[in-house]
PDB file of C-alpha atoms in Angstrom:
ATOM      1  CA  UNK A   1       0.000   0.000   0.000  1.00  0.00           C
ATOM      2  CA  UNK A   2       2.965   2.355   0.570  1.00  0.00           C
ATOM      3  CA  UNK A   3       4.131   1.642  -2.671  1.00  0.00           C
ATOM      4  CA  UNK A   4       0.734   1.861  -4.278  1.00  0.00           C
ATOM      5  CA  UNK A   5       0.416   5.813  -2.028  1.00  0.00           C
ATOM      6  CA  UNK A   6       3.923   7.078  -3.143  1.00  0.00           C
ATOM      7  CA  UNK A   7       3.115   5.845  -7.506  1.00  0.00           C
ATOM      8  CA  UNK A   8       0.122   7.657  -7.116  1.00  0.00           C
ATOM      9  CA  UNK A   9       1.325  10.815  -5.466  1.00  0.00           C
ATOM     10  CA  UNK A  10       4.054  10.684  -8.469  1.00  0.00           C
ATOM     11  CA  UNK A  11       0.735  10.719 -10.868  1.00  0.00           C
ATOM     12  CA  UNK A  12       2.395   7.408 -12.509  1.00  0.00           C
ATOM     13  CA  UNK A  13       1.224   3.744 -13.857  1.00  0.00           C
ATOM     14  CA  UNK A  14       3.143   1.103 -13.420  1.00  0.00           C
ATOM     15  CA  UNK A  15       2.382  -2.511 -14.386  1.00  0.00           C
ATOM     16  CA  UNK A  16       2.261  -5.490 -12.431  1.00  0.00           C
ATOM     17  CA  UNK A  17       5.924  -6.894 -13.201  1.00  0.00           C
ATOM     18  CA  UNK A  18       7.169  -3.144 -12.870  1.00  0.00           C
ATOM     19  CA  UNK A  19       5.650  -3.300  -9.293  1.00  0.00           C
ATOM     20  CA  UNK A  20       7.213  -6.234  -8.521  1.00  0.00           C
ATOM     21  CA  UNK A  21      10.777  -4.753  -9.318  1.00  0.00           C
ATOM     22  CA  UNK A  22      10.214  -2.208  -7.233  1.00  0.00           C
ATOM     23  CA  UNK A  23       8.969  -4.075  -4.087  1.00  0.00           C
ATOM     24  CA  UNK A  24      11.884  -6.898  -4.337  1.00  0.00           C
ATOM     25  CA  UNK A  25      14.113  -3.749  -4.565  1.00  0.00           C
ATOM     26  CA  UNK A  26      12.369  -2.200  -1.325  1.00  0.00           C
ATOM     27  CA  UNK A  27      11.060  -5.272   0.096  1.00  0.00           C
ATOM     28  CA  UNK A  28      12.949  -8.492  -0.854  1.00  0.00           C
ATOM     29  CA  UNK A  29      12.005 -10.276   2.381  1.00  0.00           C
ATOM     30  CA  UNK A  30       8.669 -10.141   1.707  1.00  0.00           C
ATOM     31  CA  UNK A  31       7.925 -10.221  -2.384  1.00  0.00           C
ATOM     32  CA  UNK A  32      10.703 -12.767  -3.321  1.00  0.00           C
ATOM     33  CA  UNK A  33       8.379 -13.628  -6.582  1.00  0.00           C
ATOM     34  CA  UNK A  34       6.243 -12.016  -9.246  1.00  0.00           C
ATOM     35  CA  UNK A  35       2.755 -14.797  -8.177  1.00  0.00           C
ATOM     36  CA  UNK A  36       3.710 -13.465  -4.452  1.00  0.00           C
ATOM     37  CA  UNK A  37       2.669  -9.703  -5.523  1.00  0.00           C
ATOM     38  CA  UNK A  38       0.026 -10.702  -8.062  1.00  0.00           C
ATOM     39  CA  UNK A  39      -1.654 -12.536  -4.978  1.00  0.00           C
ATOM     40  CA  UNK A  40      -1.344  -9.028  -2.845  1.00  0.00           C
ATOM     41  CA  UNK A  41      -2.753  -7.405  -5.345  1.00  0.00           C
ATOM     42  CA  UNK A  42      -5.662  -8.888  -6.319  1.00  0.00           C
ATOM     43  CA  UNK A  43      -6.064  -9.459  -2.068  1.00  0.00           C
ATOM     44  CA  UNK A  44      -6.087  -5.539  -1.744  1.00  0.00           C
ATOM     45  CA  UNK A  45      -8.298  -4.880  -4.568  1.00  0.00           C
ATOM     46  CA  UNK A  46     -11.073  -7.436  -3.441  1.00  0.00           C
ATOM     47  CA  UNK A  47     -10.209  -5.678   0.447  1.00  0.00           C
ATOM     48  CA  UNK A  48     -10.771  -2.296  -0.569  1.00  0.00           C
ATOM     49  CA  UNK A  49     -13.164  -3.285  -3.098  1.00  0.00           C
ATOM     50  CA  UNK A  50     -11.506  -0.836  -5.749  1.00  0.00           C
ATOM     51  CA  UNK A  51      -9.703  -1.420  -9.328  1.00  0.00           C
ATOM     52  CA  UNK A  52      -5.972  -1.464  -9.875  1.00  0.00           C
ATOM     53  CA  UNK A  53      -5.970   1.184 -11.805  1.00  0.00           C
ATOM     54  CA  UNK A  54      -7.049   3.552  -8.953  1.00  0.00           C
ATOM     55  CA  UNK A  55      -4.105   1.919  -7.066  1.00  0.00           C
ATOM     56  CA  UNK A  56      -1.702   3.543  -9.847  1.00  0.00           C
ATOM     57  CA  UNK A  57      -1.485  -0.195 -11.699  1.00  0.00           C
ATOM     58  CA  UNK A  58      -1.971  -0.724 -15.194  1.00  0.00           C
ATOM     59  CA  UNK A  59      -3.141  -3.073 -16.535  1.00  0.00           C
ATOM     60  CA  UNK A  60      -0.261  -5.644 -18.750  1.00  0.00           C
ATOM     61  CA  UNK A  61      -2.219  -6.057 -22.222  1.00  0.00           C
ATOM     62  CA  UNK A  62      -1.550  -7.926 -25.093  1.00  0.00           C
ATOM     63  CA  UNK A  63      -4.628  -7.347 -27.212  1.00  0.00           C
ATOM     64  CA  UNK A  64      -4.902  -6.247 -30.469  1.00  0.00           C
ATOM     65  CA  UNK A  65      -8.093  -5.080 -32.422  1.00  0.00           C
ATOM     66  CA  UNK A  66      -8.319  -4.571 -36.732  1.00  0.00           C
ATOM     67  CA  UNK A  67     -11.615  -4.424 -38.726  1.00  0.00           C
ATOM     68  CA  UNK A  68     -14.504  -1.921 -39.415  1.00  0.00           C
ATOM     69  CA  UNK A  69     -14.012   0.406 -36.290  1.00  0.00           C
ATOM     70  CA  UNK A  70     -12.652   4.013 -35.651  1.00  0.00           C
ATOM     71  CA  UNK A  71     -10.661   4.894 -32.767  1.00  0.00           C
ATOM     72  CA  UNK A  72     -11.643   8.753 -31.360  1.00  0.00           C
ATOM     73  CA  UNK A  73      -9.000   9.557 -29.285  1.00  0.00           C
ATOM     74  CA  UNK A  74      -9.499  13.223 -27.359  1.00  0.00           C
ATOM     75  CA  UNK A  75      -7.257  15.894 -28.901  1.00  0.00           C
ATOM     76  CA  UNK A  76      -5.412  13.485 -31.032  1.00  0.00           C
ATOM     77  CA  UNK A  77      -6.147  12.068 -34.407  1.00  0.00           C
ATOM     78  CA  UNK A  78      -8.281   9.345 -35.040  1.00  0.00           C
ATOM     79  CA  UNK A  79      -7.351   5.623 -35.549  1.00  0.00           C
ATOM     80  CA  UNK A  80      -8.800   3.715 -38.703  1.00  0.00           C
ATOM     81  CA  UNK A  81      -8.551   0.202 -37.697  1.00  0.00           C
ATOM     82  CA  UNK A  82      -9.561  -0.949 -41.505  1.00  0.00           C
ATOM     83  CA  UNK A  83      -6.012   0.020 -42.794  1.00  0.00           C
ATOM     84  CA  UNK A  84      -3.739  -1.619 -40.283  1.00  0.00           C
ATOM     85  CA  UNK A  85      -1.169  -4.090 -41.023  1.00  0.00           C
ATOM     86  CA  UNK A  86      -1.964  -7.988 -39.933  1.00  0.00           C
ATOM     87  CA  UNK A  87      -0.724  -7.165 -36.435  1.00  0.00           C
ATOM     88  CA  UNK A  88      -3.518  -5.104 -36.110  1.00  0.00           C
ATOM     89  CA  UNK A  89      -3.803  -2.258 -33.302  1.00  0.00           C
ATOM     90  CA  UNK A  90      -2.141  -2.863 -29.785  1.00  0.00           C
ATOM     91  CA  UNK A  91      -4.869  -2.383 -26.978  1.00  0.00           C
ATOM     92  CA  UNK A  92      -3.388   0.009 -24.001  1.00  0.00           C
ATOM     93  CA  UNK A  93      -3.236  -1.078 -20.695  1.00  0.00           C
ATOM     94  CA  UNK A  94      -4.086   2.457 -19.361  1.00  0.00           C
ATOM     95  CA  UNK A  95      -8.298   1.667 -18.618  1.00  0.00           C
ATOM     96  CA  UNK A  96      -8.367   5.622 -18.387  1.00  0.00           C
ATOM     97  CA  UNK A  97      -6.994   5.773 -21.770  1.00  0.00           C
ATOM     98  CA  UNK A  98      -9.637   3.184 -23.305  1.00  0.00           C
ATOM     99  CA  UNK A  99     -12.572   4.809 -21.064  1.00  0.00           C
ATOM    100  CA  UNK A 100     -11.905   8.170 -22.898  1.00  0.00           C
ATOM    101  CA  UNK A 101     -12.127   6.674 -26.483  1.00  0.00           C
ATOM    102  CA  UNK A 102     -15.076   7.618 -28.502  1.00  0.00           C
ATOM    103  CA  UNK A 103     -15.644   4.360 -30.550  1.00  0.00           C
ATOM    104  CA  UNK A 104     -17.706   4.512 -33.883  1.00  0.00           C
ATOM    105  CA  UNK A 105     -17.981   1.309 -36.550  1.00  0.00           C
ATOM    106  CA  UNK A 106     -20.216   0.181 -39.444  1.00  0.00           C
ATOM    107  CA  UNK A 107     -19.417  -3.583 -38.427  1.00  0.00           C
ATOM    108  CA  UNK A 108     -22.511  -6.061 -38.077  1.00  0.00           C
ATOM    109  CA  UNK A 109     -20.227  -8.634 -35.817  1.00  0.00           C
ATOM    110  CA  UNK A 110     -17.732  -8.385 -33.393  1.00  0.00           C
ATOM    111  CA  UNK A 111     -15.378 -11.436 -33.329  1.00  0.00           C
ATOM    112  CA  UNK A 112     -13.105 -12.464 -30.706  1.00  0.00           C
ATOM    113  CA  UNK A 113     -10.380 -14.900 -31.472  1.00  0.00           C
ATOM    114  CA  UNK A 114      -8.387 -16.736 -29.202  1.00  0.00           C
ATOM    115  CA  UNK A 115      -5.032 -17.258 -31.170  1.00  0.00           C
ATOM    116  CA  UNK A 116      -3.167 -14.543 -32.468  1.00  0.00           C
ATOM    117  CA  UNK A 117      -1.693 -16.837 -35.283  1.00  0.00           C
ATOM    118  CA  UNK A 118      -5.885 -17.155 -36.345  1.00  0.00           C
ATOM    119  CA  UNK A 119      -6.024 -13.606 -35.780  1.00  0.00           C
ATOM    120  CA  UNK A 120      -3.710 -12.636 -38.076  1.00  0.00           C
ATOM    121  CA  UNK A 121      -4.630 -14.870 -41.121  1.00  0.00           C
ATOM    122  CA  UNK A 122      -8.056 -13.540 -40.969  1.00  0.00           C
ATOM    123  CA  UNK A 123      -6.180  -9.788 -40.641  1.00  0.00           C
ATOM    124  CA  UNK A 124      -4.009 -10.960 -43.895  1.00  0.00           C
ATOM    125  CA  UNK A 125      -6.922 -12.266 -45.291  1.00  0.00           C
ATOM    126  CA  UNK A 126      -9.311  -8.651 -44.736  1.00  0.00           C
ATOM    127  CA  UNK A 127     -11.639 -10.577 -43.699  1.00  0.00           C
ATOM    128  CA  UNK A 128     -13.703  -7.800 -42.400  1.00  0.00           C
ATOM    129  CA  UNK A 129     -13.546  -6.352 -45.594  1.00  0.00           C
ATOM    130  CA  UNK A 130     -15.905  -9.432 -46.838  1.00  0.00           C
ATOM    131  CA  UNK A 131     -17.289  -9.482 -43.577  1.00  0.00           C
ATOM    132  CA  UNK A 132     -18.138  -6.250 -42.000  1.00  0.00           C
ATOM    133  CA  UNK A 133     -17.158  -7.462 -38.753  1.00  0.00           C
ATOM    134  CA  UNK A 134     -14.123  -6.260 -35.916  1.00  0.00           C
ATOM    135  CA  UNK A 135     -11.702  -8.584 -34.972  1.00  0.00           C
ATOM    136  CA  UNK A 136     -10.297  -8.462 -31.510  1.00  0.00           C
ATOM    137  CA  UNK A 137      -8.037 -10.931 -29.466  1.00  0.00           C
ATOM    138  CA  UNK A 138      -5.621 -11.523 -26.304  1.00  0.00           C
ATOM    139  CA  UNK A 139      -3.657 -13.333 -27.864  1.00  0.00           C
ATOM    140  CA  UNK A 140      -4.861 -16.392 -25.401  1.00  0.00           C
ATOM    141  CA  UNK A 141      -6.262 -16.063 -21.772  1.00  0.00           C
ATOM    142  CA  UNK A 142      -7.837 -12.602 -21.479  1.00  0.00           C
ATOM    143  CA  UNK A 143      -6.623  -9.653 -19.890  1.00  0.00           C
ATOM    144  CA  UNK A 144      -7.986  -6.844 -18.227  1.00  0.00           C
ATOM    145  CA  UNK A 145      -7.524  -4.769 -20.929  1.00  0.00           C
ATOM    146  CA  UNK A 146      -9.335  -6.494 -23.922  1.00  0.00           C
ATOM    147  CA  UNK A 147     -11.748  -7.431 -21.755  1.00  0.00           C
ATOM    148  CA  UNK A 148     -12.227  -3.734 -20.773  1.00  0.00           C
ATOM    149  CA  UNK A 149     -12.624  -2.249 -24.405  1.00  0.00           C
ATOM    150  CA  UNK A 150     -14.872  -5.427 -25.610  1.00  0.00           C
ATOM    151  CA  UNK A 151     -17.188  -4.193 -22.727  1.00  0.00           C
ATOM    152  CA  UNK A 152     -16.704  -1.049 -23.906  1.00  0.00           C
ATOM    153  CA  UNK A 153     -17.790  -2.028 -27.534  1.00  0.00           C
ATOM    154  CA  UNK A 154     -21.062  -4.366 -26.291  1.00  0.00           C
ATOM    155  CA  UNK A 155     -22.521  -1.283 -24.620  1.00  0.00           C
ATOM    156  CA  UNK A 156     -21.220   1.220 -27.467  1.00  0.00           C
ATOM    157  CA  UNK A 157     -22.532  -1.237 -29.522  1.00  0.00           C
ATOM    158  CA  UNK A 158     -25.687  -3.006 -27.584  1.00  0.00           C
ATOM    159  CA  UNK A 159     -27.175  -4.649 -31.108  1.00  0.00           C
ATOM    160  CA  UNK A 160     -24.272  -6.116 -32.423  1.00  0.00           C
ATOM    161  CA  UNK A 161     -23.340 -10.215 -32.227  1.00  0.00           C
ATOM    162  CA  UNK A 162     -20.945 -11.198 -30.415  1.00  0.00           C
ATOM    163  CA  UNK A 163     -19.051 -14.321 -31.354  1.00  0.00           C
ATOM    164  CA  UNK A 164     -15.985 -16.436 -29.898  1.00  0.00           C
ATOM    165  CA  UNK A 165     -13.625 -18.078 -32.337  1.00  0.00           C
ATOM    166  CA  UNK A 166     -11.964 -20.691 -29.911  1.00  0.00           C
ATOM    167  CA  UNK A 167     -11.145 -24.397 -29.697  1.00  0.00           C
ATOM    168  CA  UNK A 168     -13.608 -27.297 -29.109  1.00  0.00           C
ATOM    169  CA  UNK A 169     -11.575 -28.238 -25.656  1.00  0.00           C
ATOM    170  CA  UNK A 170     -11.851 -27.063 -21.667  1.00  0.00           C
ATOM    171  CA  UNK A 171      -9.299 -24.400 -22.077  1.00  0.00           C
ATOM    172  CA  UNK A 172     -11.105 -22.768 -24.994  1.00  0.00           C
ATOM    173  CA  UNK A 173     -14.565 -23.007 -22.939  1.00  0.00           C
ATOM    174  CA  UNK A 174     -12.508 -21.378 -20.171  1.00  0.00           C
ATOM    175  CA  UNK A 175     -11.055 -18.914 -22.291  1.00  0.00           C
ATOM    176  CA  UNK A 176     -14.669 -17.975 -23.558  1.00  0.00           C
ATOM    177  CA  UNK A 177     -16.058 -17.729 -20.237  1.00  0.00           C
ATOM    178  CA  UNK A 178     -13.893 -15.935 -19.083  1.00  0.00           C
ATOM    179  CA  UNK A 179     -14.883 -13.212 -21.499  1.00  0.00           C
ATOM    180  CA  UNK A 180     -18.206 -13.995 -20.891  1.00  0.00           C
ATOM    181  CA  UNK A 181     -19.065 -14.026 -16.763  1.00  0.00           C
ATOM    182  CA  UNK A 182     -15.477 -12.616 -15.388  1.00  0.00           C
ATOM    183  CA  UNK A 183     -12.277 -14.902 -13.246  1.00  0.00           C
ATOM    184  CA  UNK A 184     -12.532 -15.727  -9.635  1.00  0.00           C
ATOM    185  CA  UNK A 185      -8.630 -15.175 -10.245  1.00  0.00           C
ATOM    186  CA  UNK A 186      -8.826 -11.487 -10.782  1.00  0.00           C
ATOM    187  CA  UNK A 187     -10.917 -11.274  -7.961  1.00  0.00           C
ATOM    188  CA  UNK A 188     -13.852  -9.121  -7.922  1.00  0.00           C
ATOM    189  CA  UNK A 189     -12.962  -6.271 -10.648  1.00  0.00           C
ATOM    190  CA  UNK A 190     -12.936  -8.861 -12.934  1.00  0.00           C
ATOM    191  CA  UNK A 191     -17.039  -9.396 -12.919  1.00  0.00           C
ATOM    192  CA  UNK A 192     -17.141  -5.582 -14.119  1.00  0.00           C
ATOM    193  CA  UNK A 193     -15.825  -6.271 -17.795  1.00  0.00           C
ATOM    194  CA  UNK A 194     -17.916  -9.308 -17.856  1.00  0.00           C
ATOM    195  CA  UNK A 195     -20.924  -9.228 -20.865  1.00  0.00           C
ATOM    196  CA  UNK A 196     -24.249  -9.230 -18.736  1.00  0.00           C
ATOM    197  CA  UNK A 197     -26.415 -12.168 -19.036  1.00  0.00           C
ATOM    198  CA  UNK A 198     -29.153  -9.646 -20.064  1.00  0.00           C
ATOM    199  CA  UNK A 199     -27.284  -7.848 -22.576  1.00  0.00           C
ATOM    200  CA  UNK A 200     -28.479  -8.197 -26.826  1.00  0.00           C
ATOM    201  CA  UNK A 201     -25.198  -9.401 -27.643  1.00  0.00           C
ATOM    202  CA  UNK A 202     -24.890 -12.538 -26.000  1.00  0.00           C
ATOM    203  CA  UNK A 203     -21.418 -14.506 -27.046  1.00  0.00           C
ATOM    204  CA  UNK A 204     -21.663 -17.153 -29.098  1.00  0.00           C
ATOM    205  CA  UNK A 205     -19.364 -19.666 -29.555  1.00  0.00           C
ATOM    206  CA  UNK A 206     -17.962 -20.776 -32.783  1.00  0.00           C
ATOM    207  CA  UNK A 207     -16.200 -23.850 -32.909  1.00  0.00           C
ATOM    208  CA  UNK A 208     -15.650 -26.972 -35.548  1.00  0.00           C
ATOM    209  CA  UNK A 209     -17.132 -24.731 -38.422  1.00  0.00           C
ATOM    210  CA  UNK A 210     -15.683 -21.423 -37.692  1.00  0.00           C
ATOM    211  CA  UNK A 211     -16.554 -18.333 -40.157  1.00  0.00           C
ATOM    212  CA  UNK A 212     -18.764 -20.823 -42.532  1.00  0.00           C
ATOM    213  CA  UNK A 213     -20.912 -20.260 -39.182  1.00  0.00           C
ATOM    214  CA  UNK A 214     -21.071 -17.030 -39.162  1.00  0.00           C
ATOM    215  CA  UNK A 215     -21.549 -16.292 -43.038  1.00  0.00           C
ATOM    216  CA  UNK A 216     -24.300 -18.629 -42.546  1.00  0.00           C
ATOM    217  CA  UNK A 217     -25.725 -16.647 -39.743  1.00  0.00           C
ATOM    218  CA  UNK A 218     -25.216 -13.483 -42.384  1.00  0.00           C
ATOM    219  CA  UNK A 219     -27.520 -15.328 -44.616  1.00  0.00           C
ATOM    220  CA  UNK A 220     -30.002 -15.918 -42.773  1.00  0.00           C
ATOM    221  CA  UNK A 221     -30.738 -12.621 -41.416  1.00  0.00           C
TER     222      UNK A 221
END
């Protein structure tokens, strides 16, 4: 918590493995490992009932979003996600950052994929070009981040289908979950990215049959 107090009267971020560099500096005899802080952490957010952003920690994201959406950032220009290279664009882990972000798109489908190497192809491919759809993934388990701006995109966007591109075993069912309901690992901020049971665009998974499932679901509409 001292830490936490003196980052934040700096007006700083610092991610989760930066944290722990600067606690086994300060503090070796009592964070001797990176799982050892991660534990703390997520103990003093469920504690204080707060996120770890308003602790001064950012979030560690590796998501990355390409397709049919724009990208309003305040005061600076705006991002056209259509023209990107395969890689796609890198999702901040600065929640502040994505909460300011005025979000506008002409997709019909938003489409989260759990391997980057899938990701990718269908990048390579334009898919979305075909498909007016976003693509958006975490490269594997999500993070805070992604999970943050696809919440962000179900209530921008409270009419359009959500699918999950993932593999027909536990760890993609996990991994879609996840997305889905929230992570009793990342304690109790992590229900507040979750897609409401309620909400229009409901997840659906996509497994054996991949796209053909969805351009079949184009069809039919």
């Amino acid at each position: 918590m001292e830490m936490c107090y003196k980052i934040l009267g700096e007006g700083k971020l610092v991610t989760q493995r930066e944290l722990f560099y600067k606690l086994l500096s300060d503090s070796p005899k009592y964070f001797s490992c990176q799982r050892h802080v991660n534990q703390t952490i997520q103990d003093v957010v469920s504690l204080l009932r707060c996120t770890r952003q308003s602790l001064g920690i950012m979030a560690s994201s590796r998501g990355a979003l390409i397709g049919r959406l724009v990208l309003h950032e305040p005061e600076e220009e705006h991002i056209d996600c259509s023209i990107l290279g395969p890689s796609g664009h890198a999702i901040t882990g600065d929640l502040n950052q994505l909460s300011r972000l005025n979000l506008s798109s002409d997709a019909r489908y938003l489409i989260l994929v759990e391997k980057d190497a899938i990701f990718q192809r269908l990048a390579e491919d334009r898919l979305y070009n075909q498909l007016p759809c976003i693509l958006i993934t975490a490269k594997g388990y999500p993070d805070i981040a992604t999970r943050f701006i696809l919440h962000r995109l179900s209530q921008t966007f409270p009419n359009m289908p959500i699918f999950a591109l993932v593999d027909w075993n536990p760890a993609g069912l996990s991994i879609l979950c996840t997305y889905k309901y929230g992570s009793i690992s990342m304690g109790l901020e992590s229900y507040r990215y979750g897609i409401p049971l309620d909400d229009q665009s409901m997840i659906k998974p996509i497994f054996q049959n991949g796209i053909n499932e969805i351009l079949q679901f184009q069809l039919a509409m």
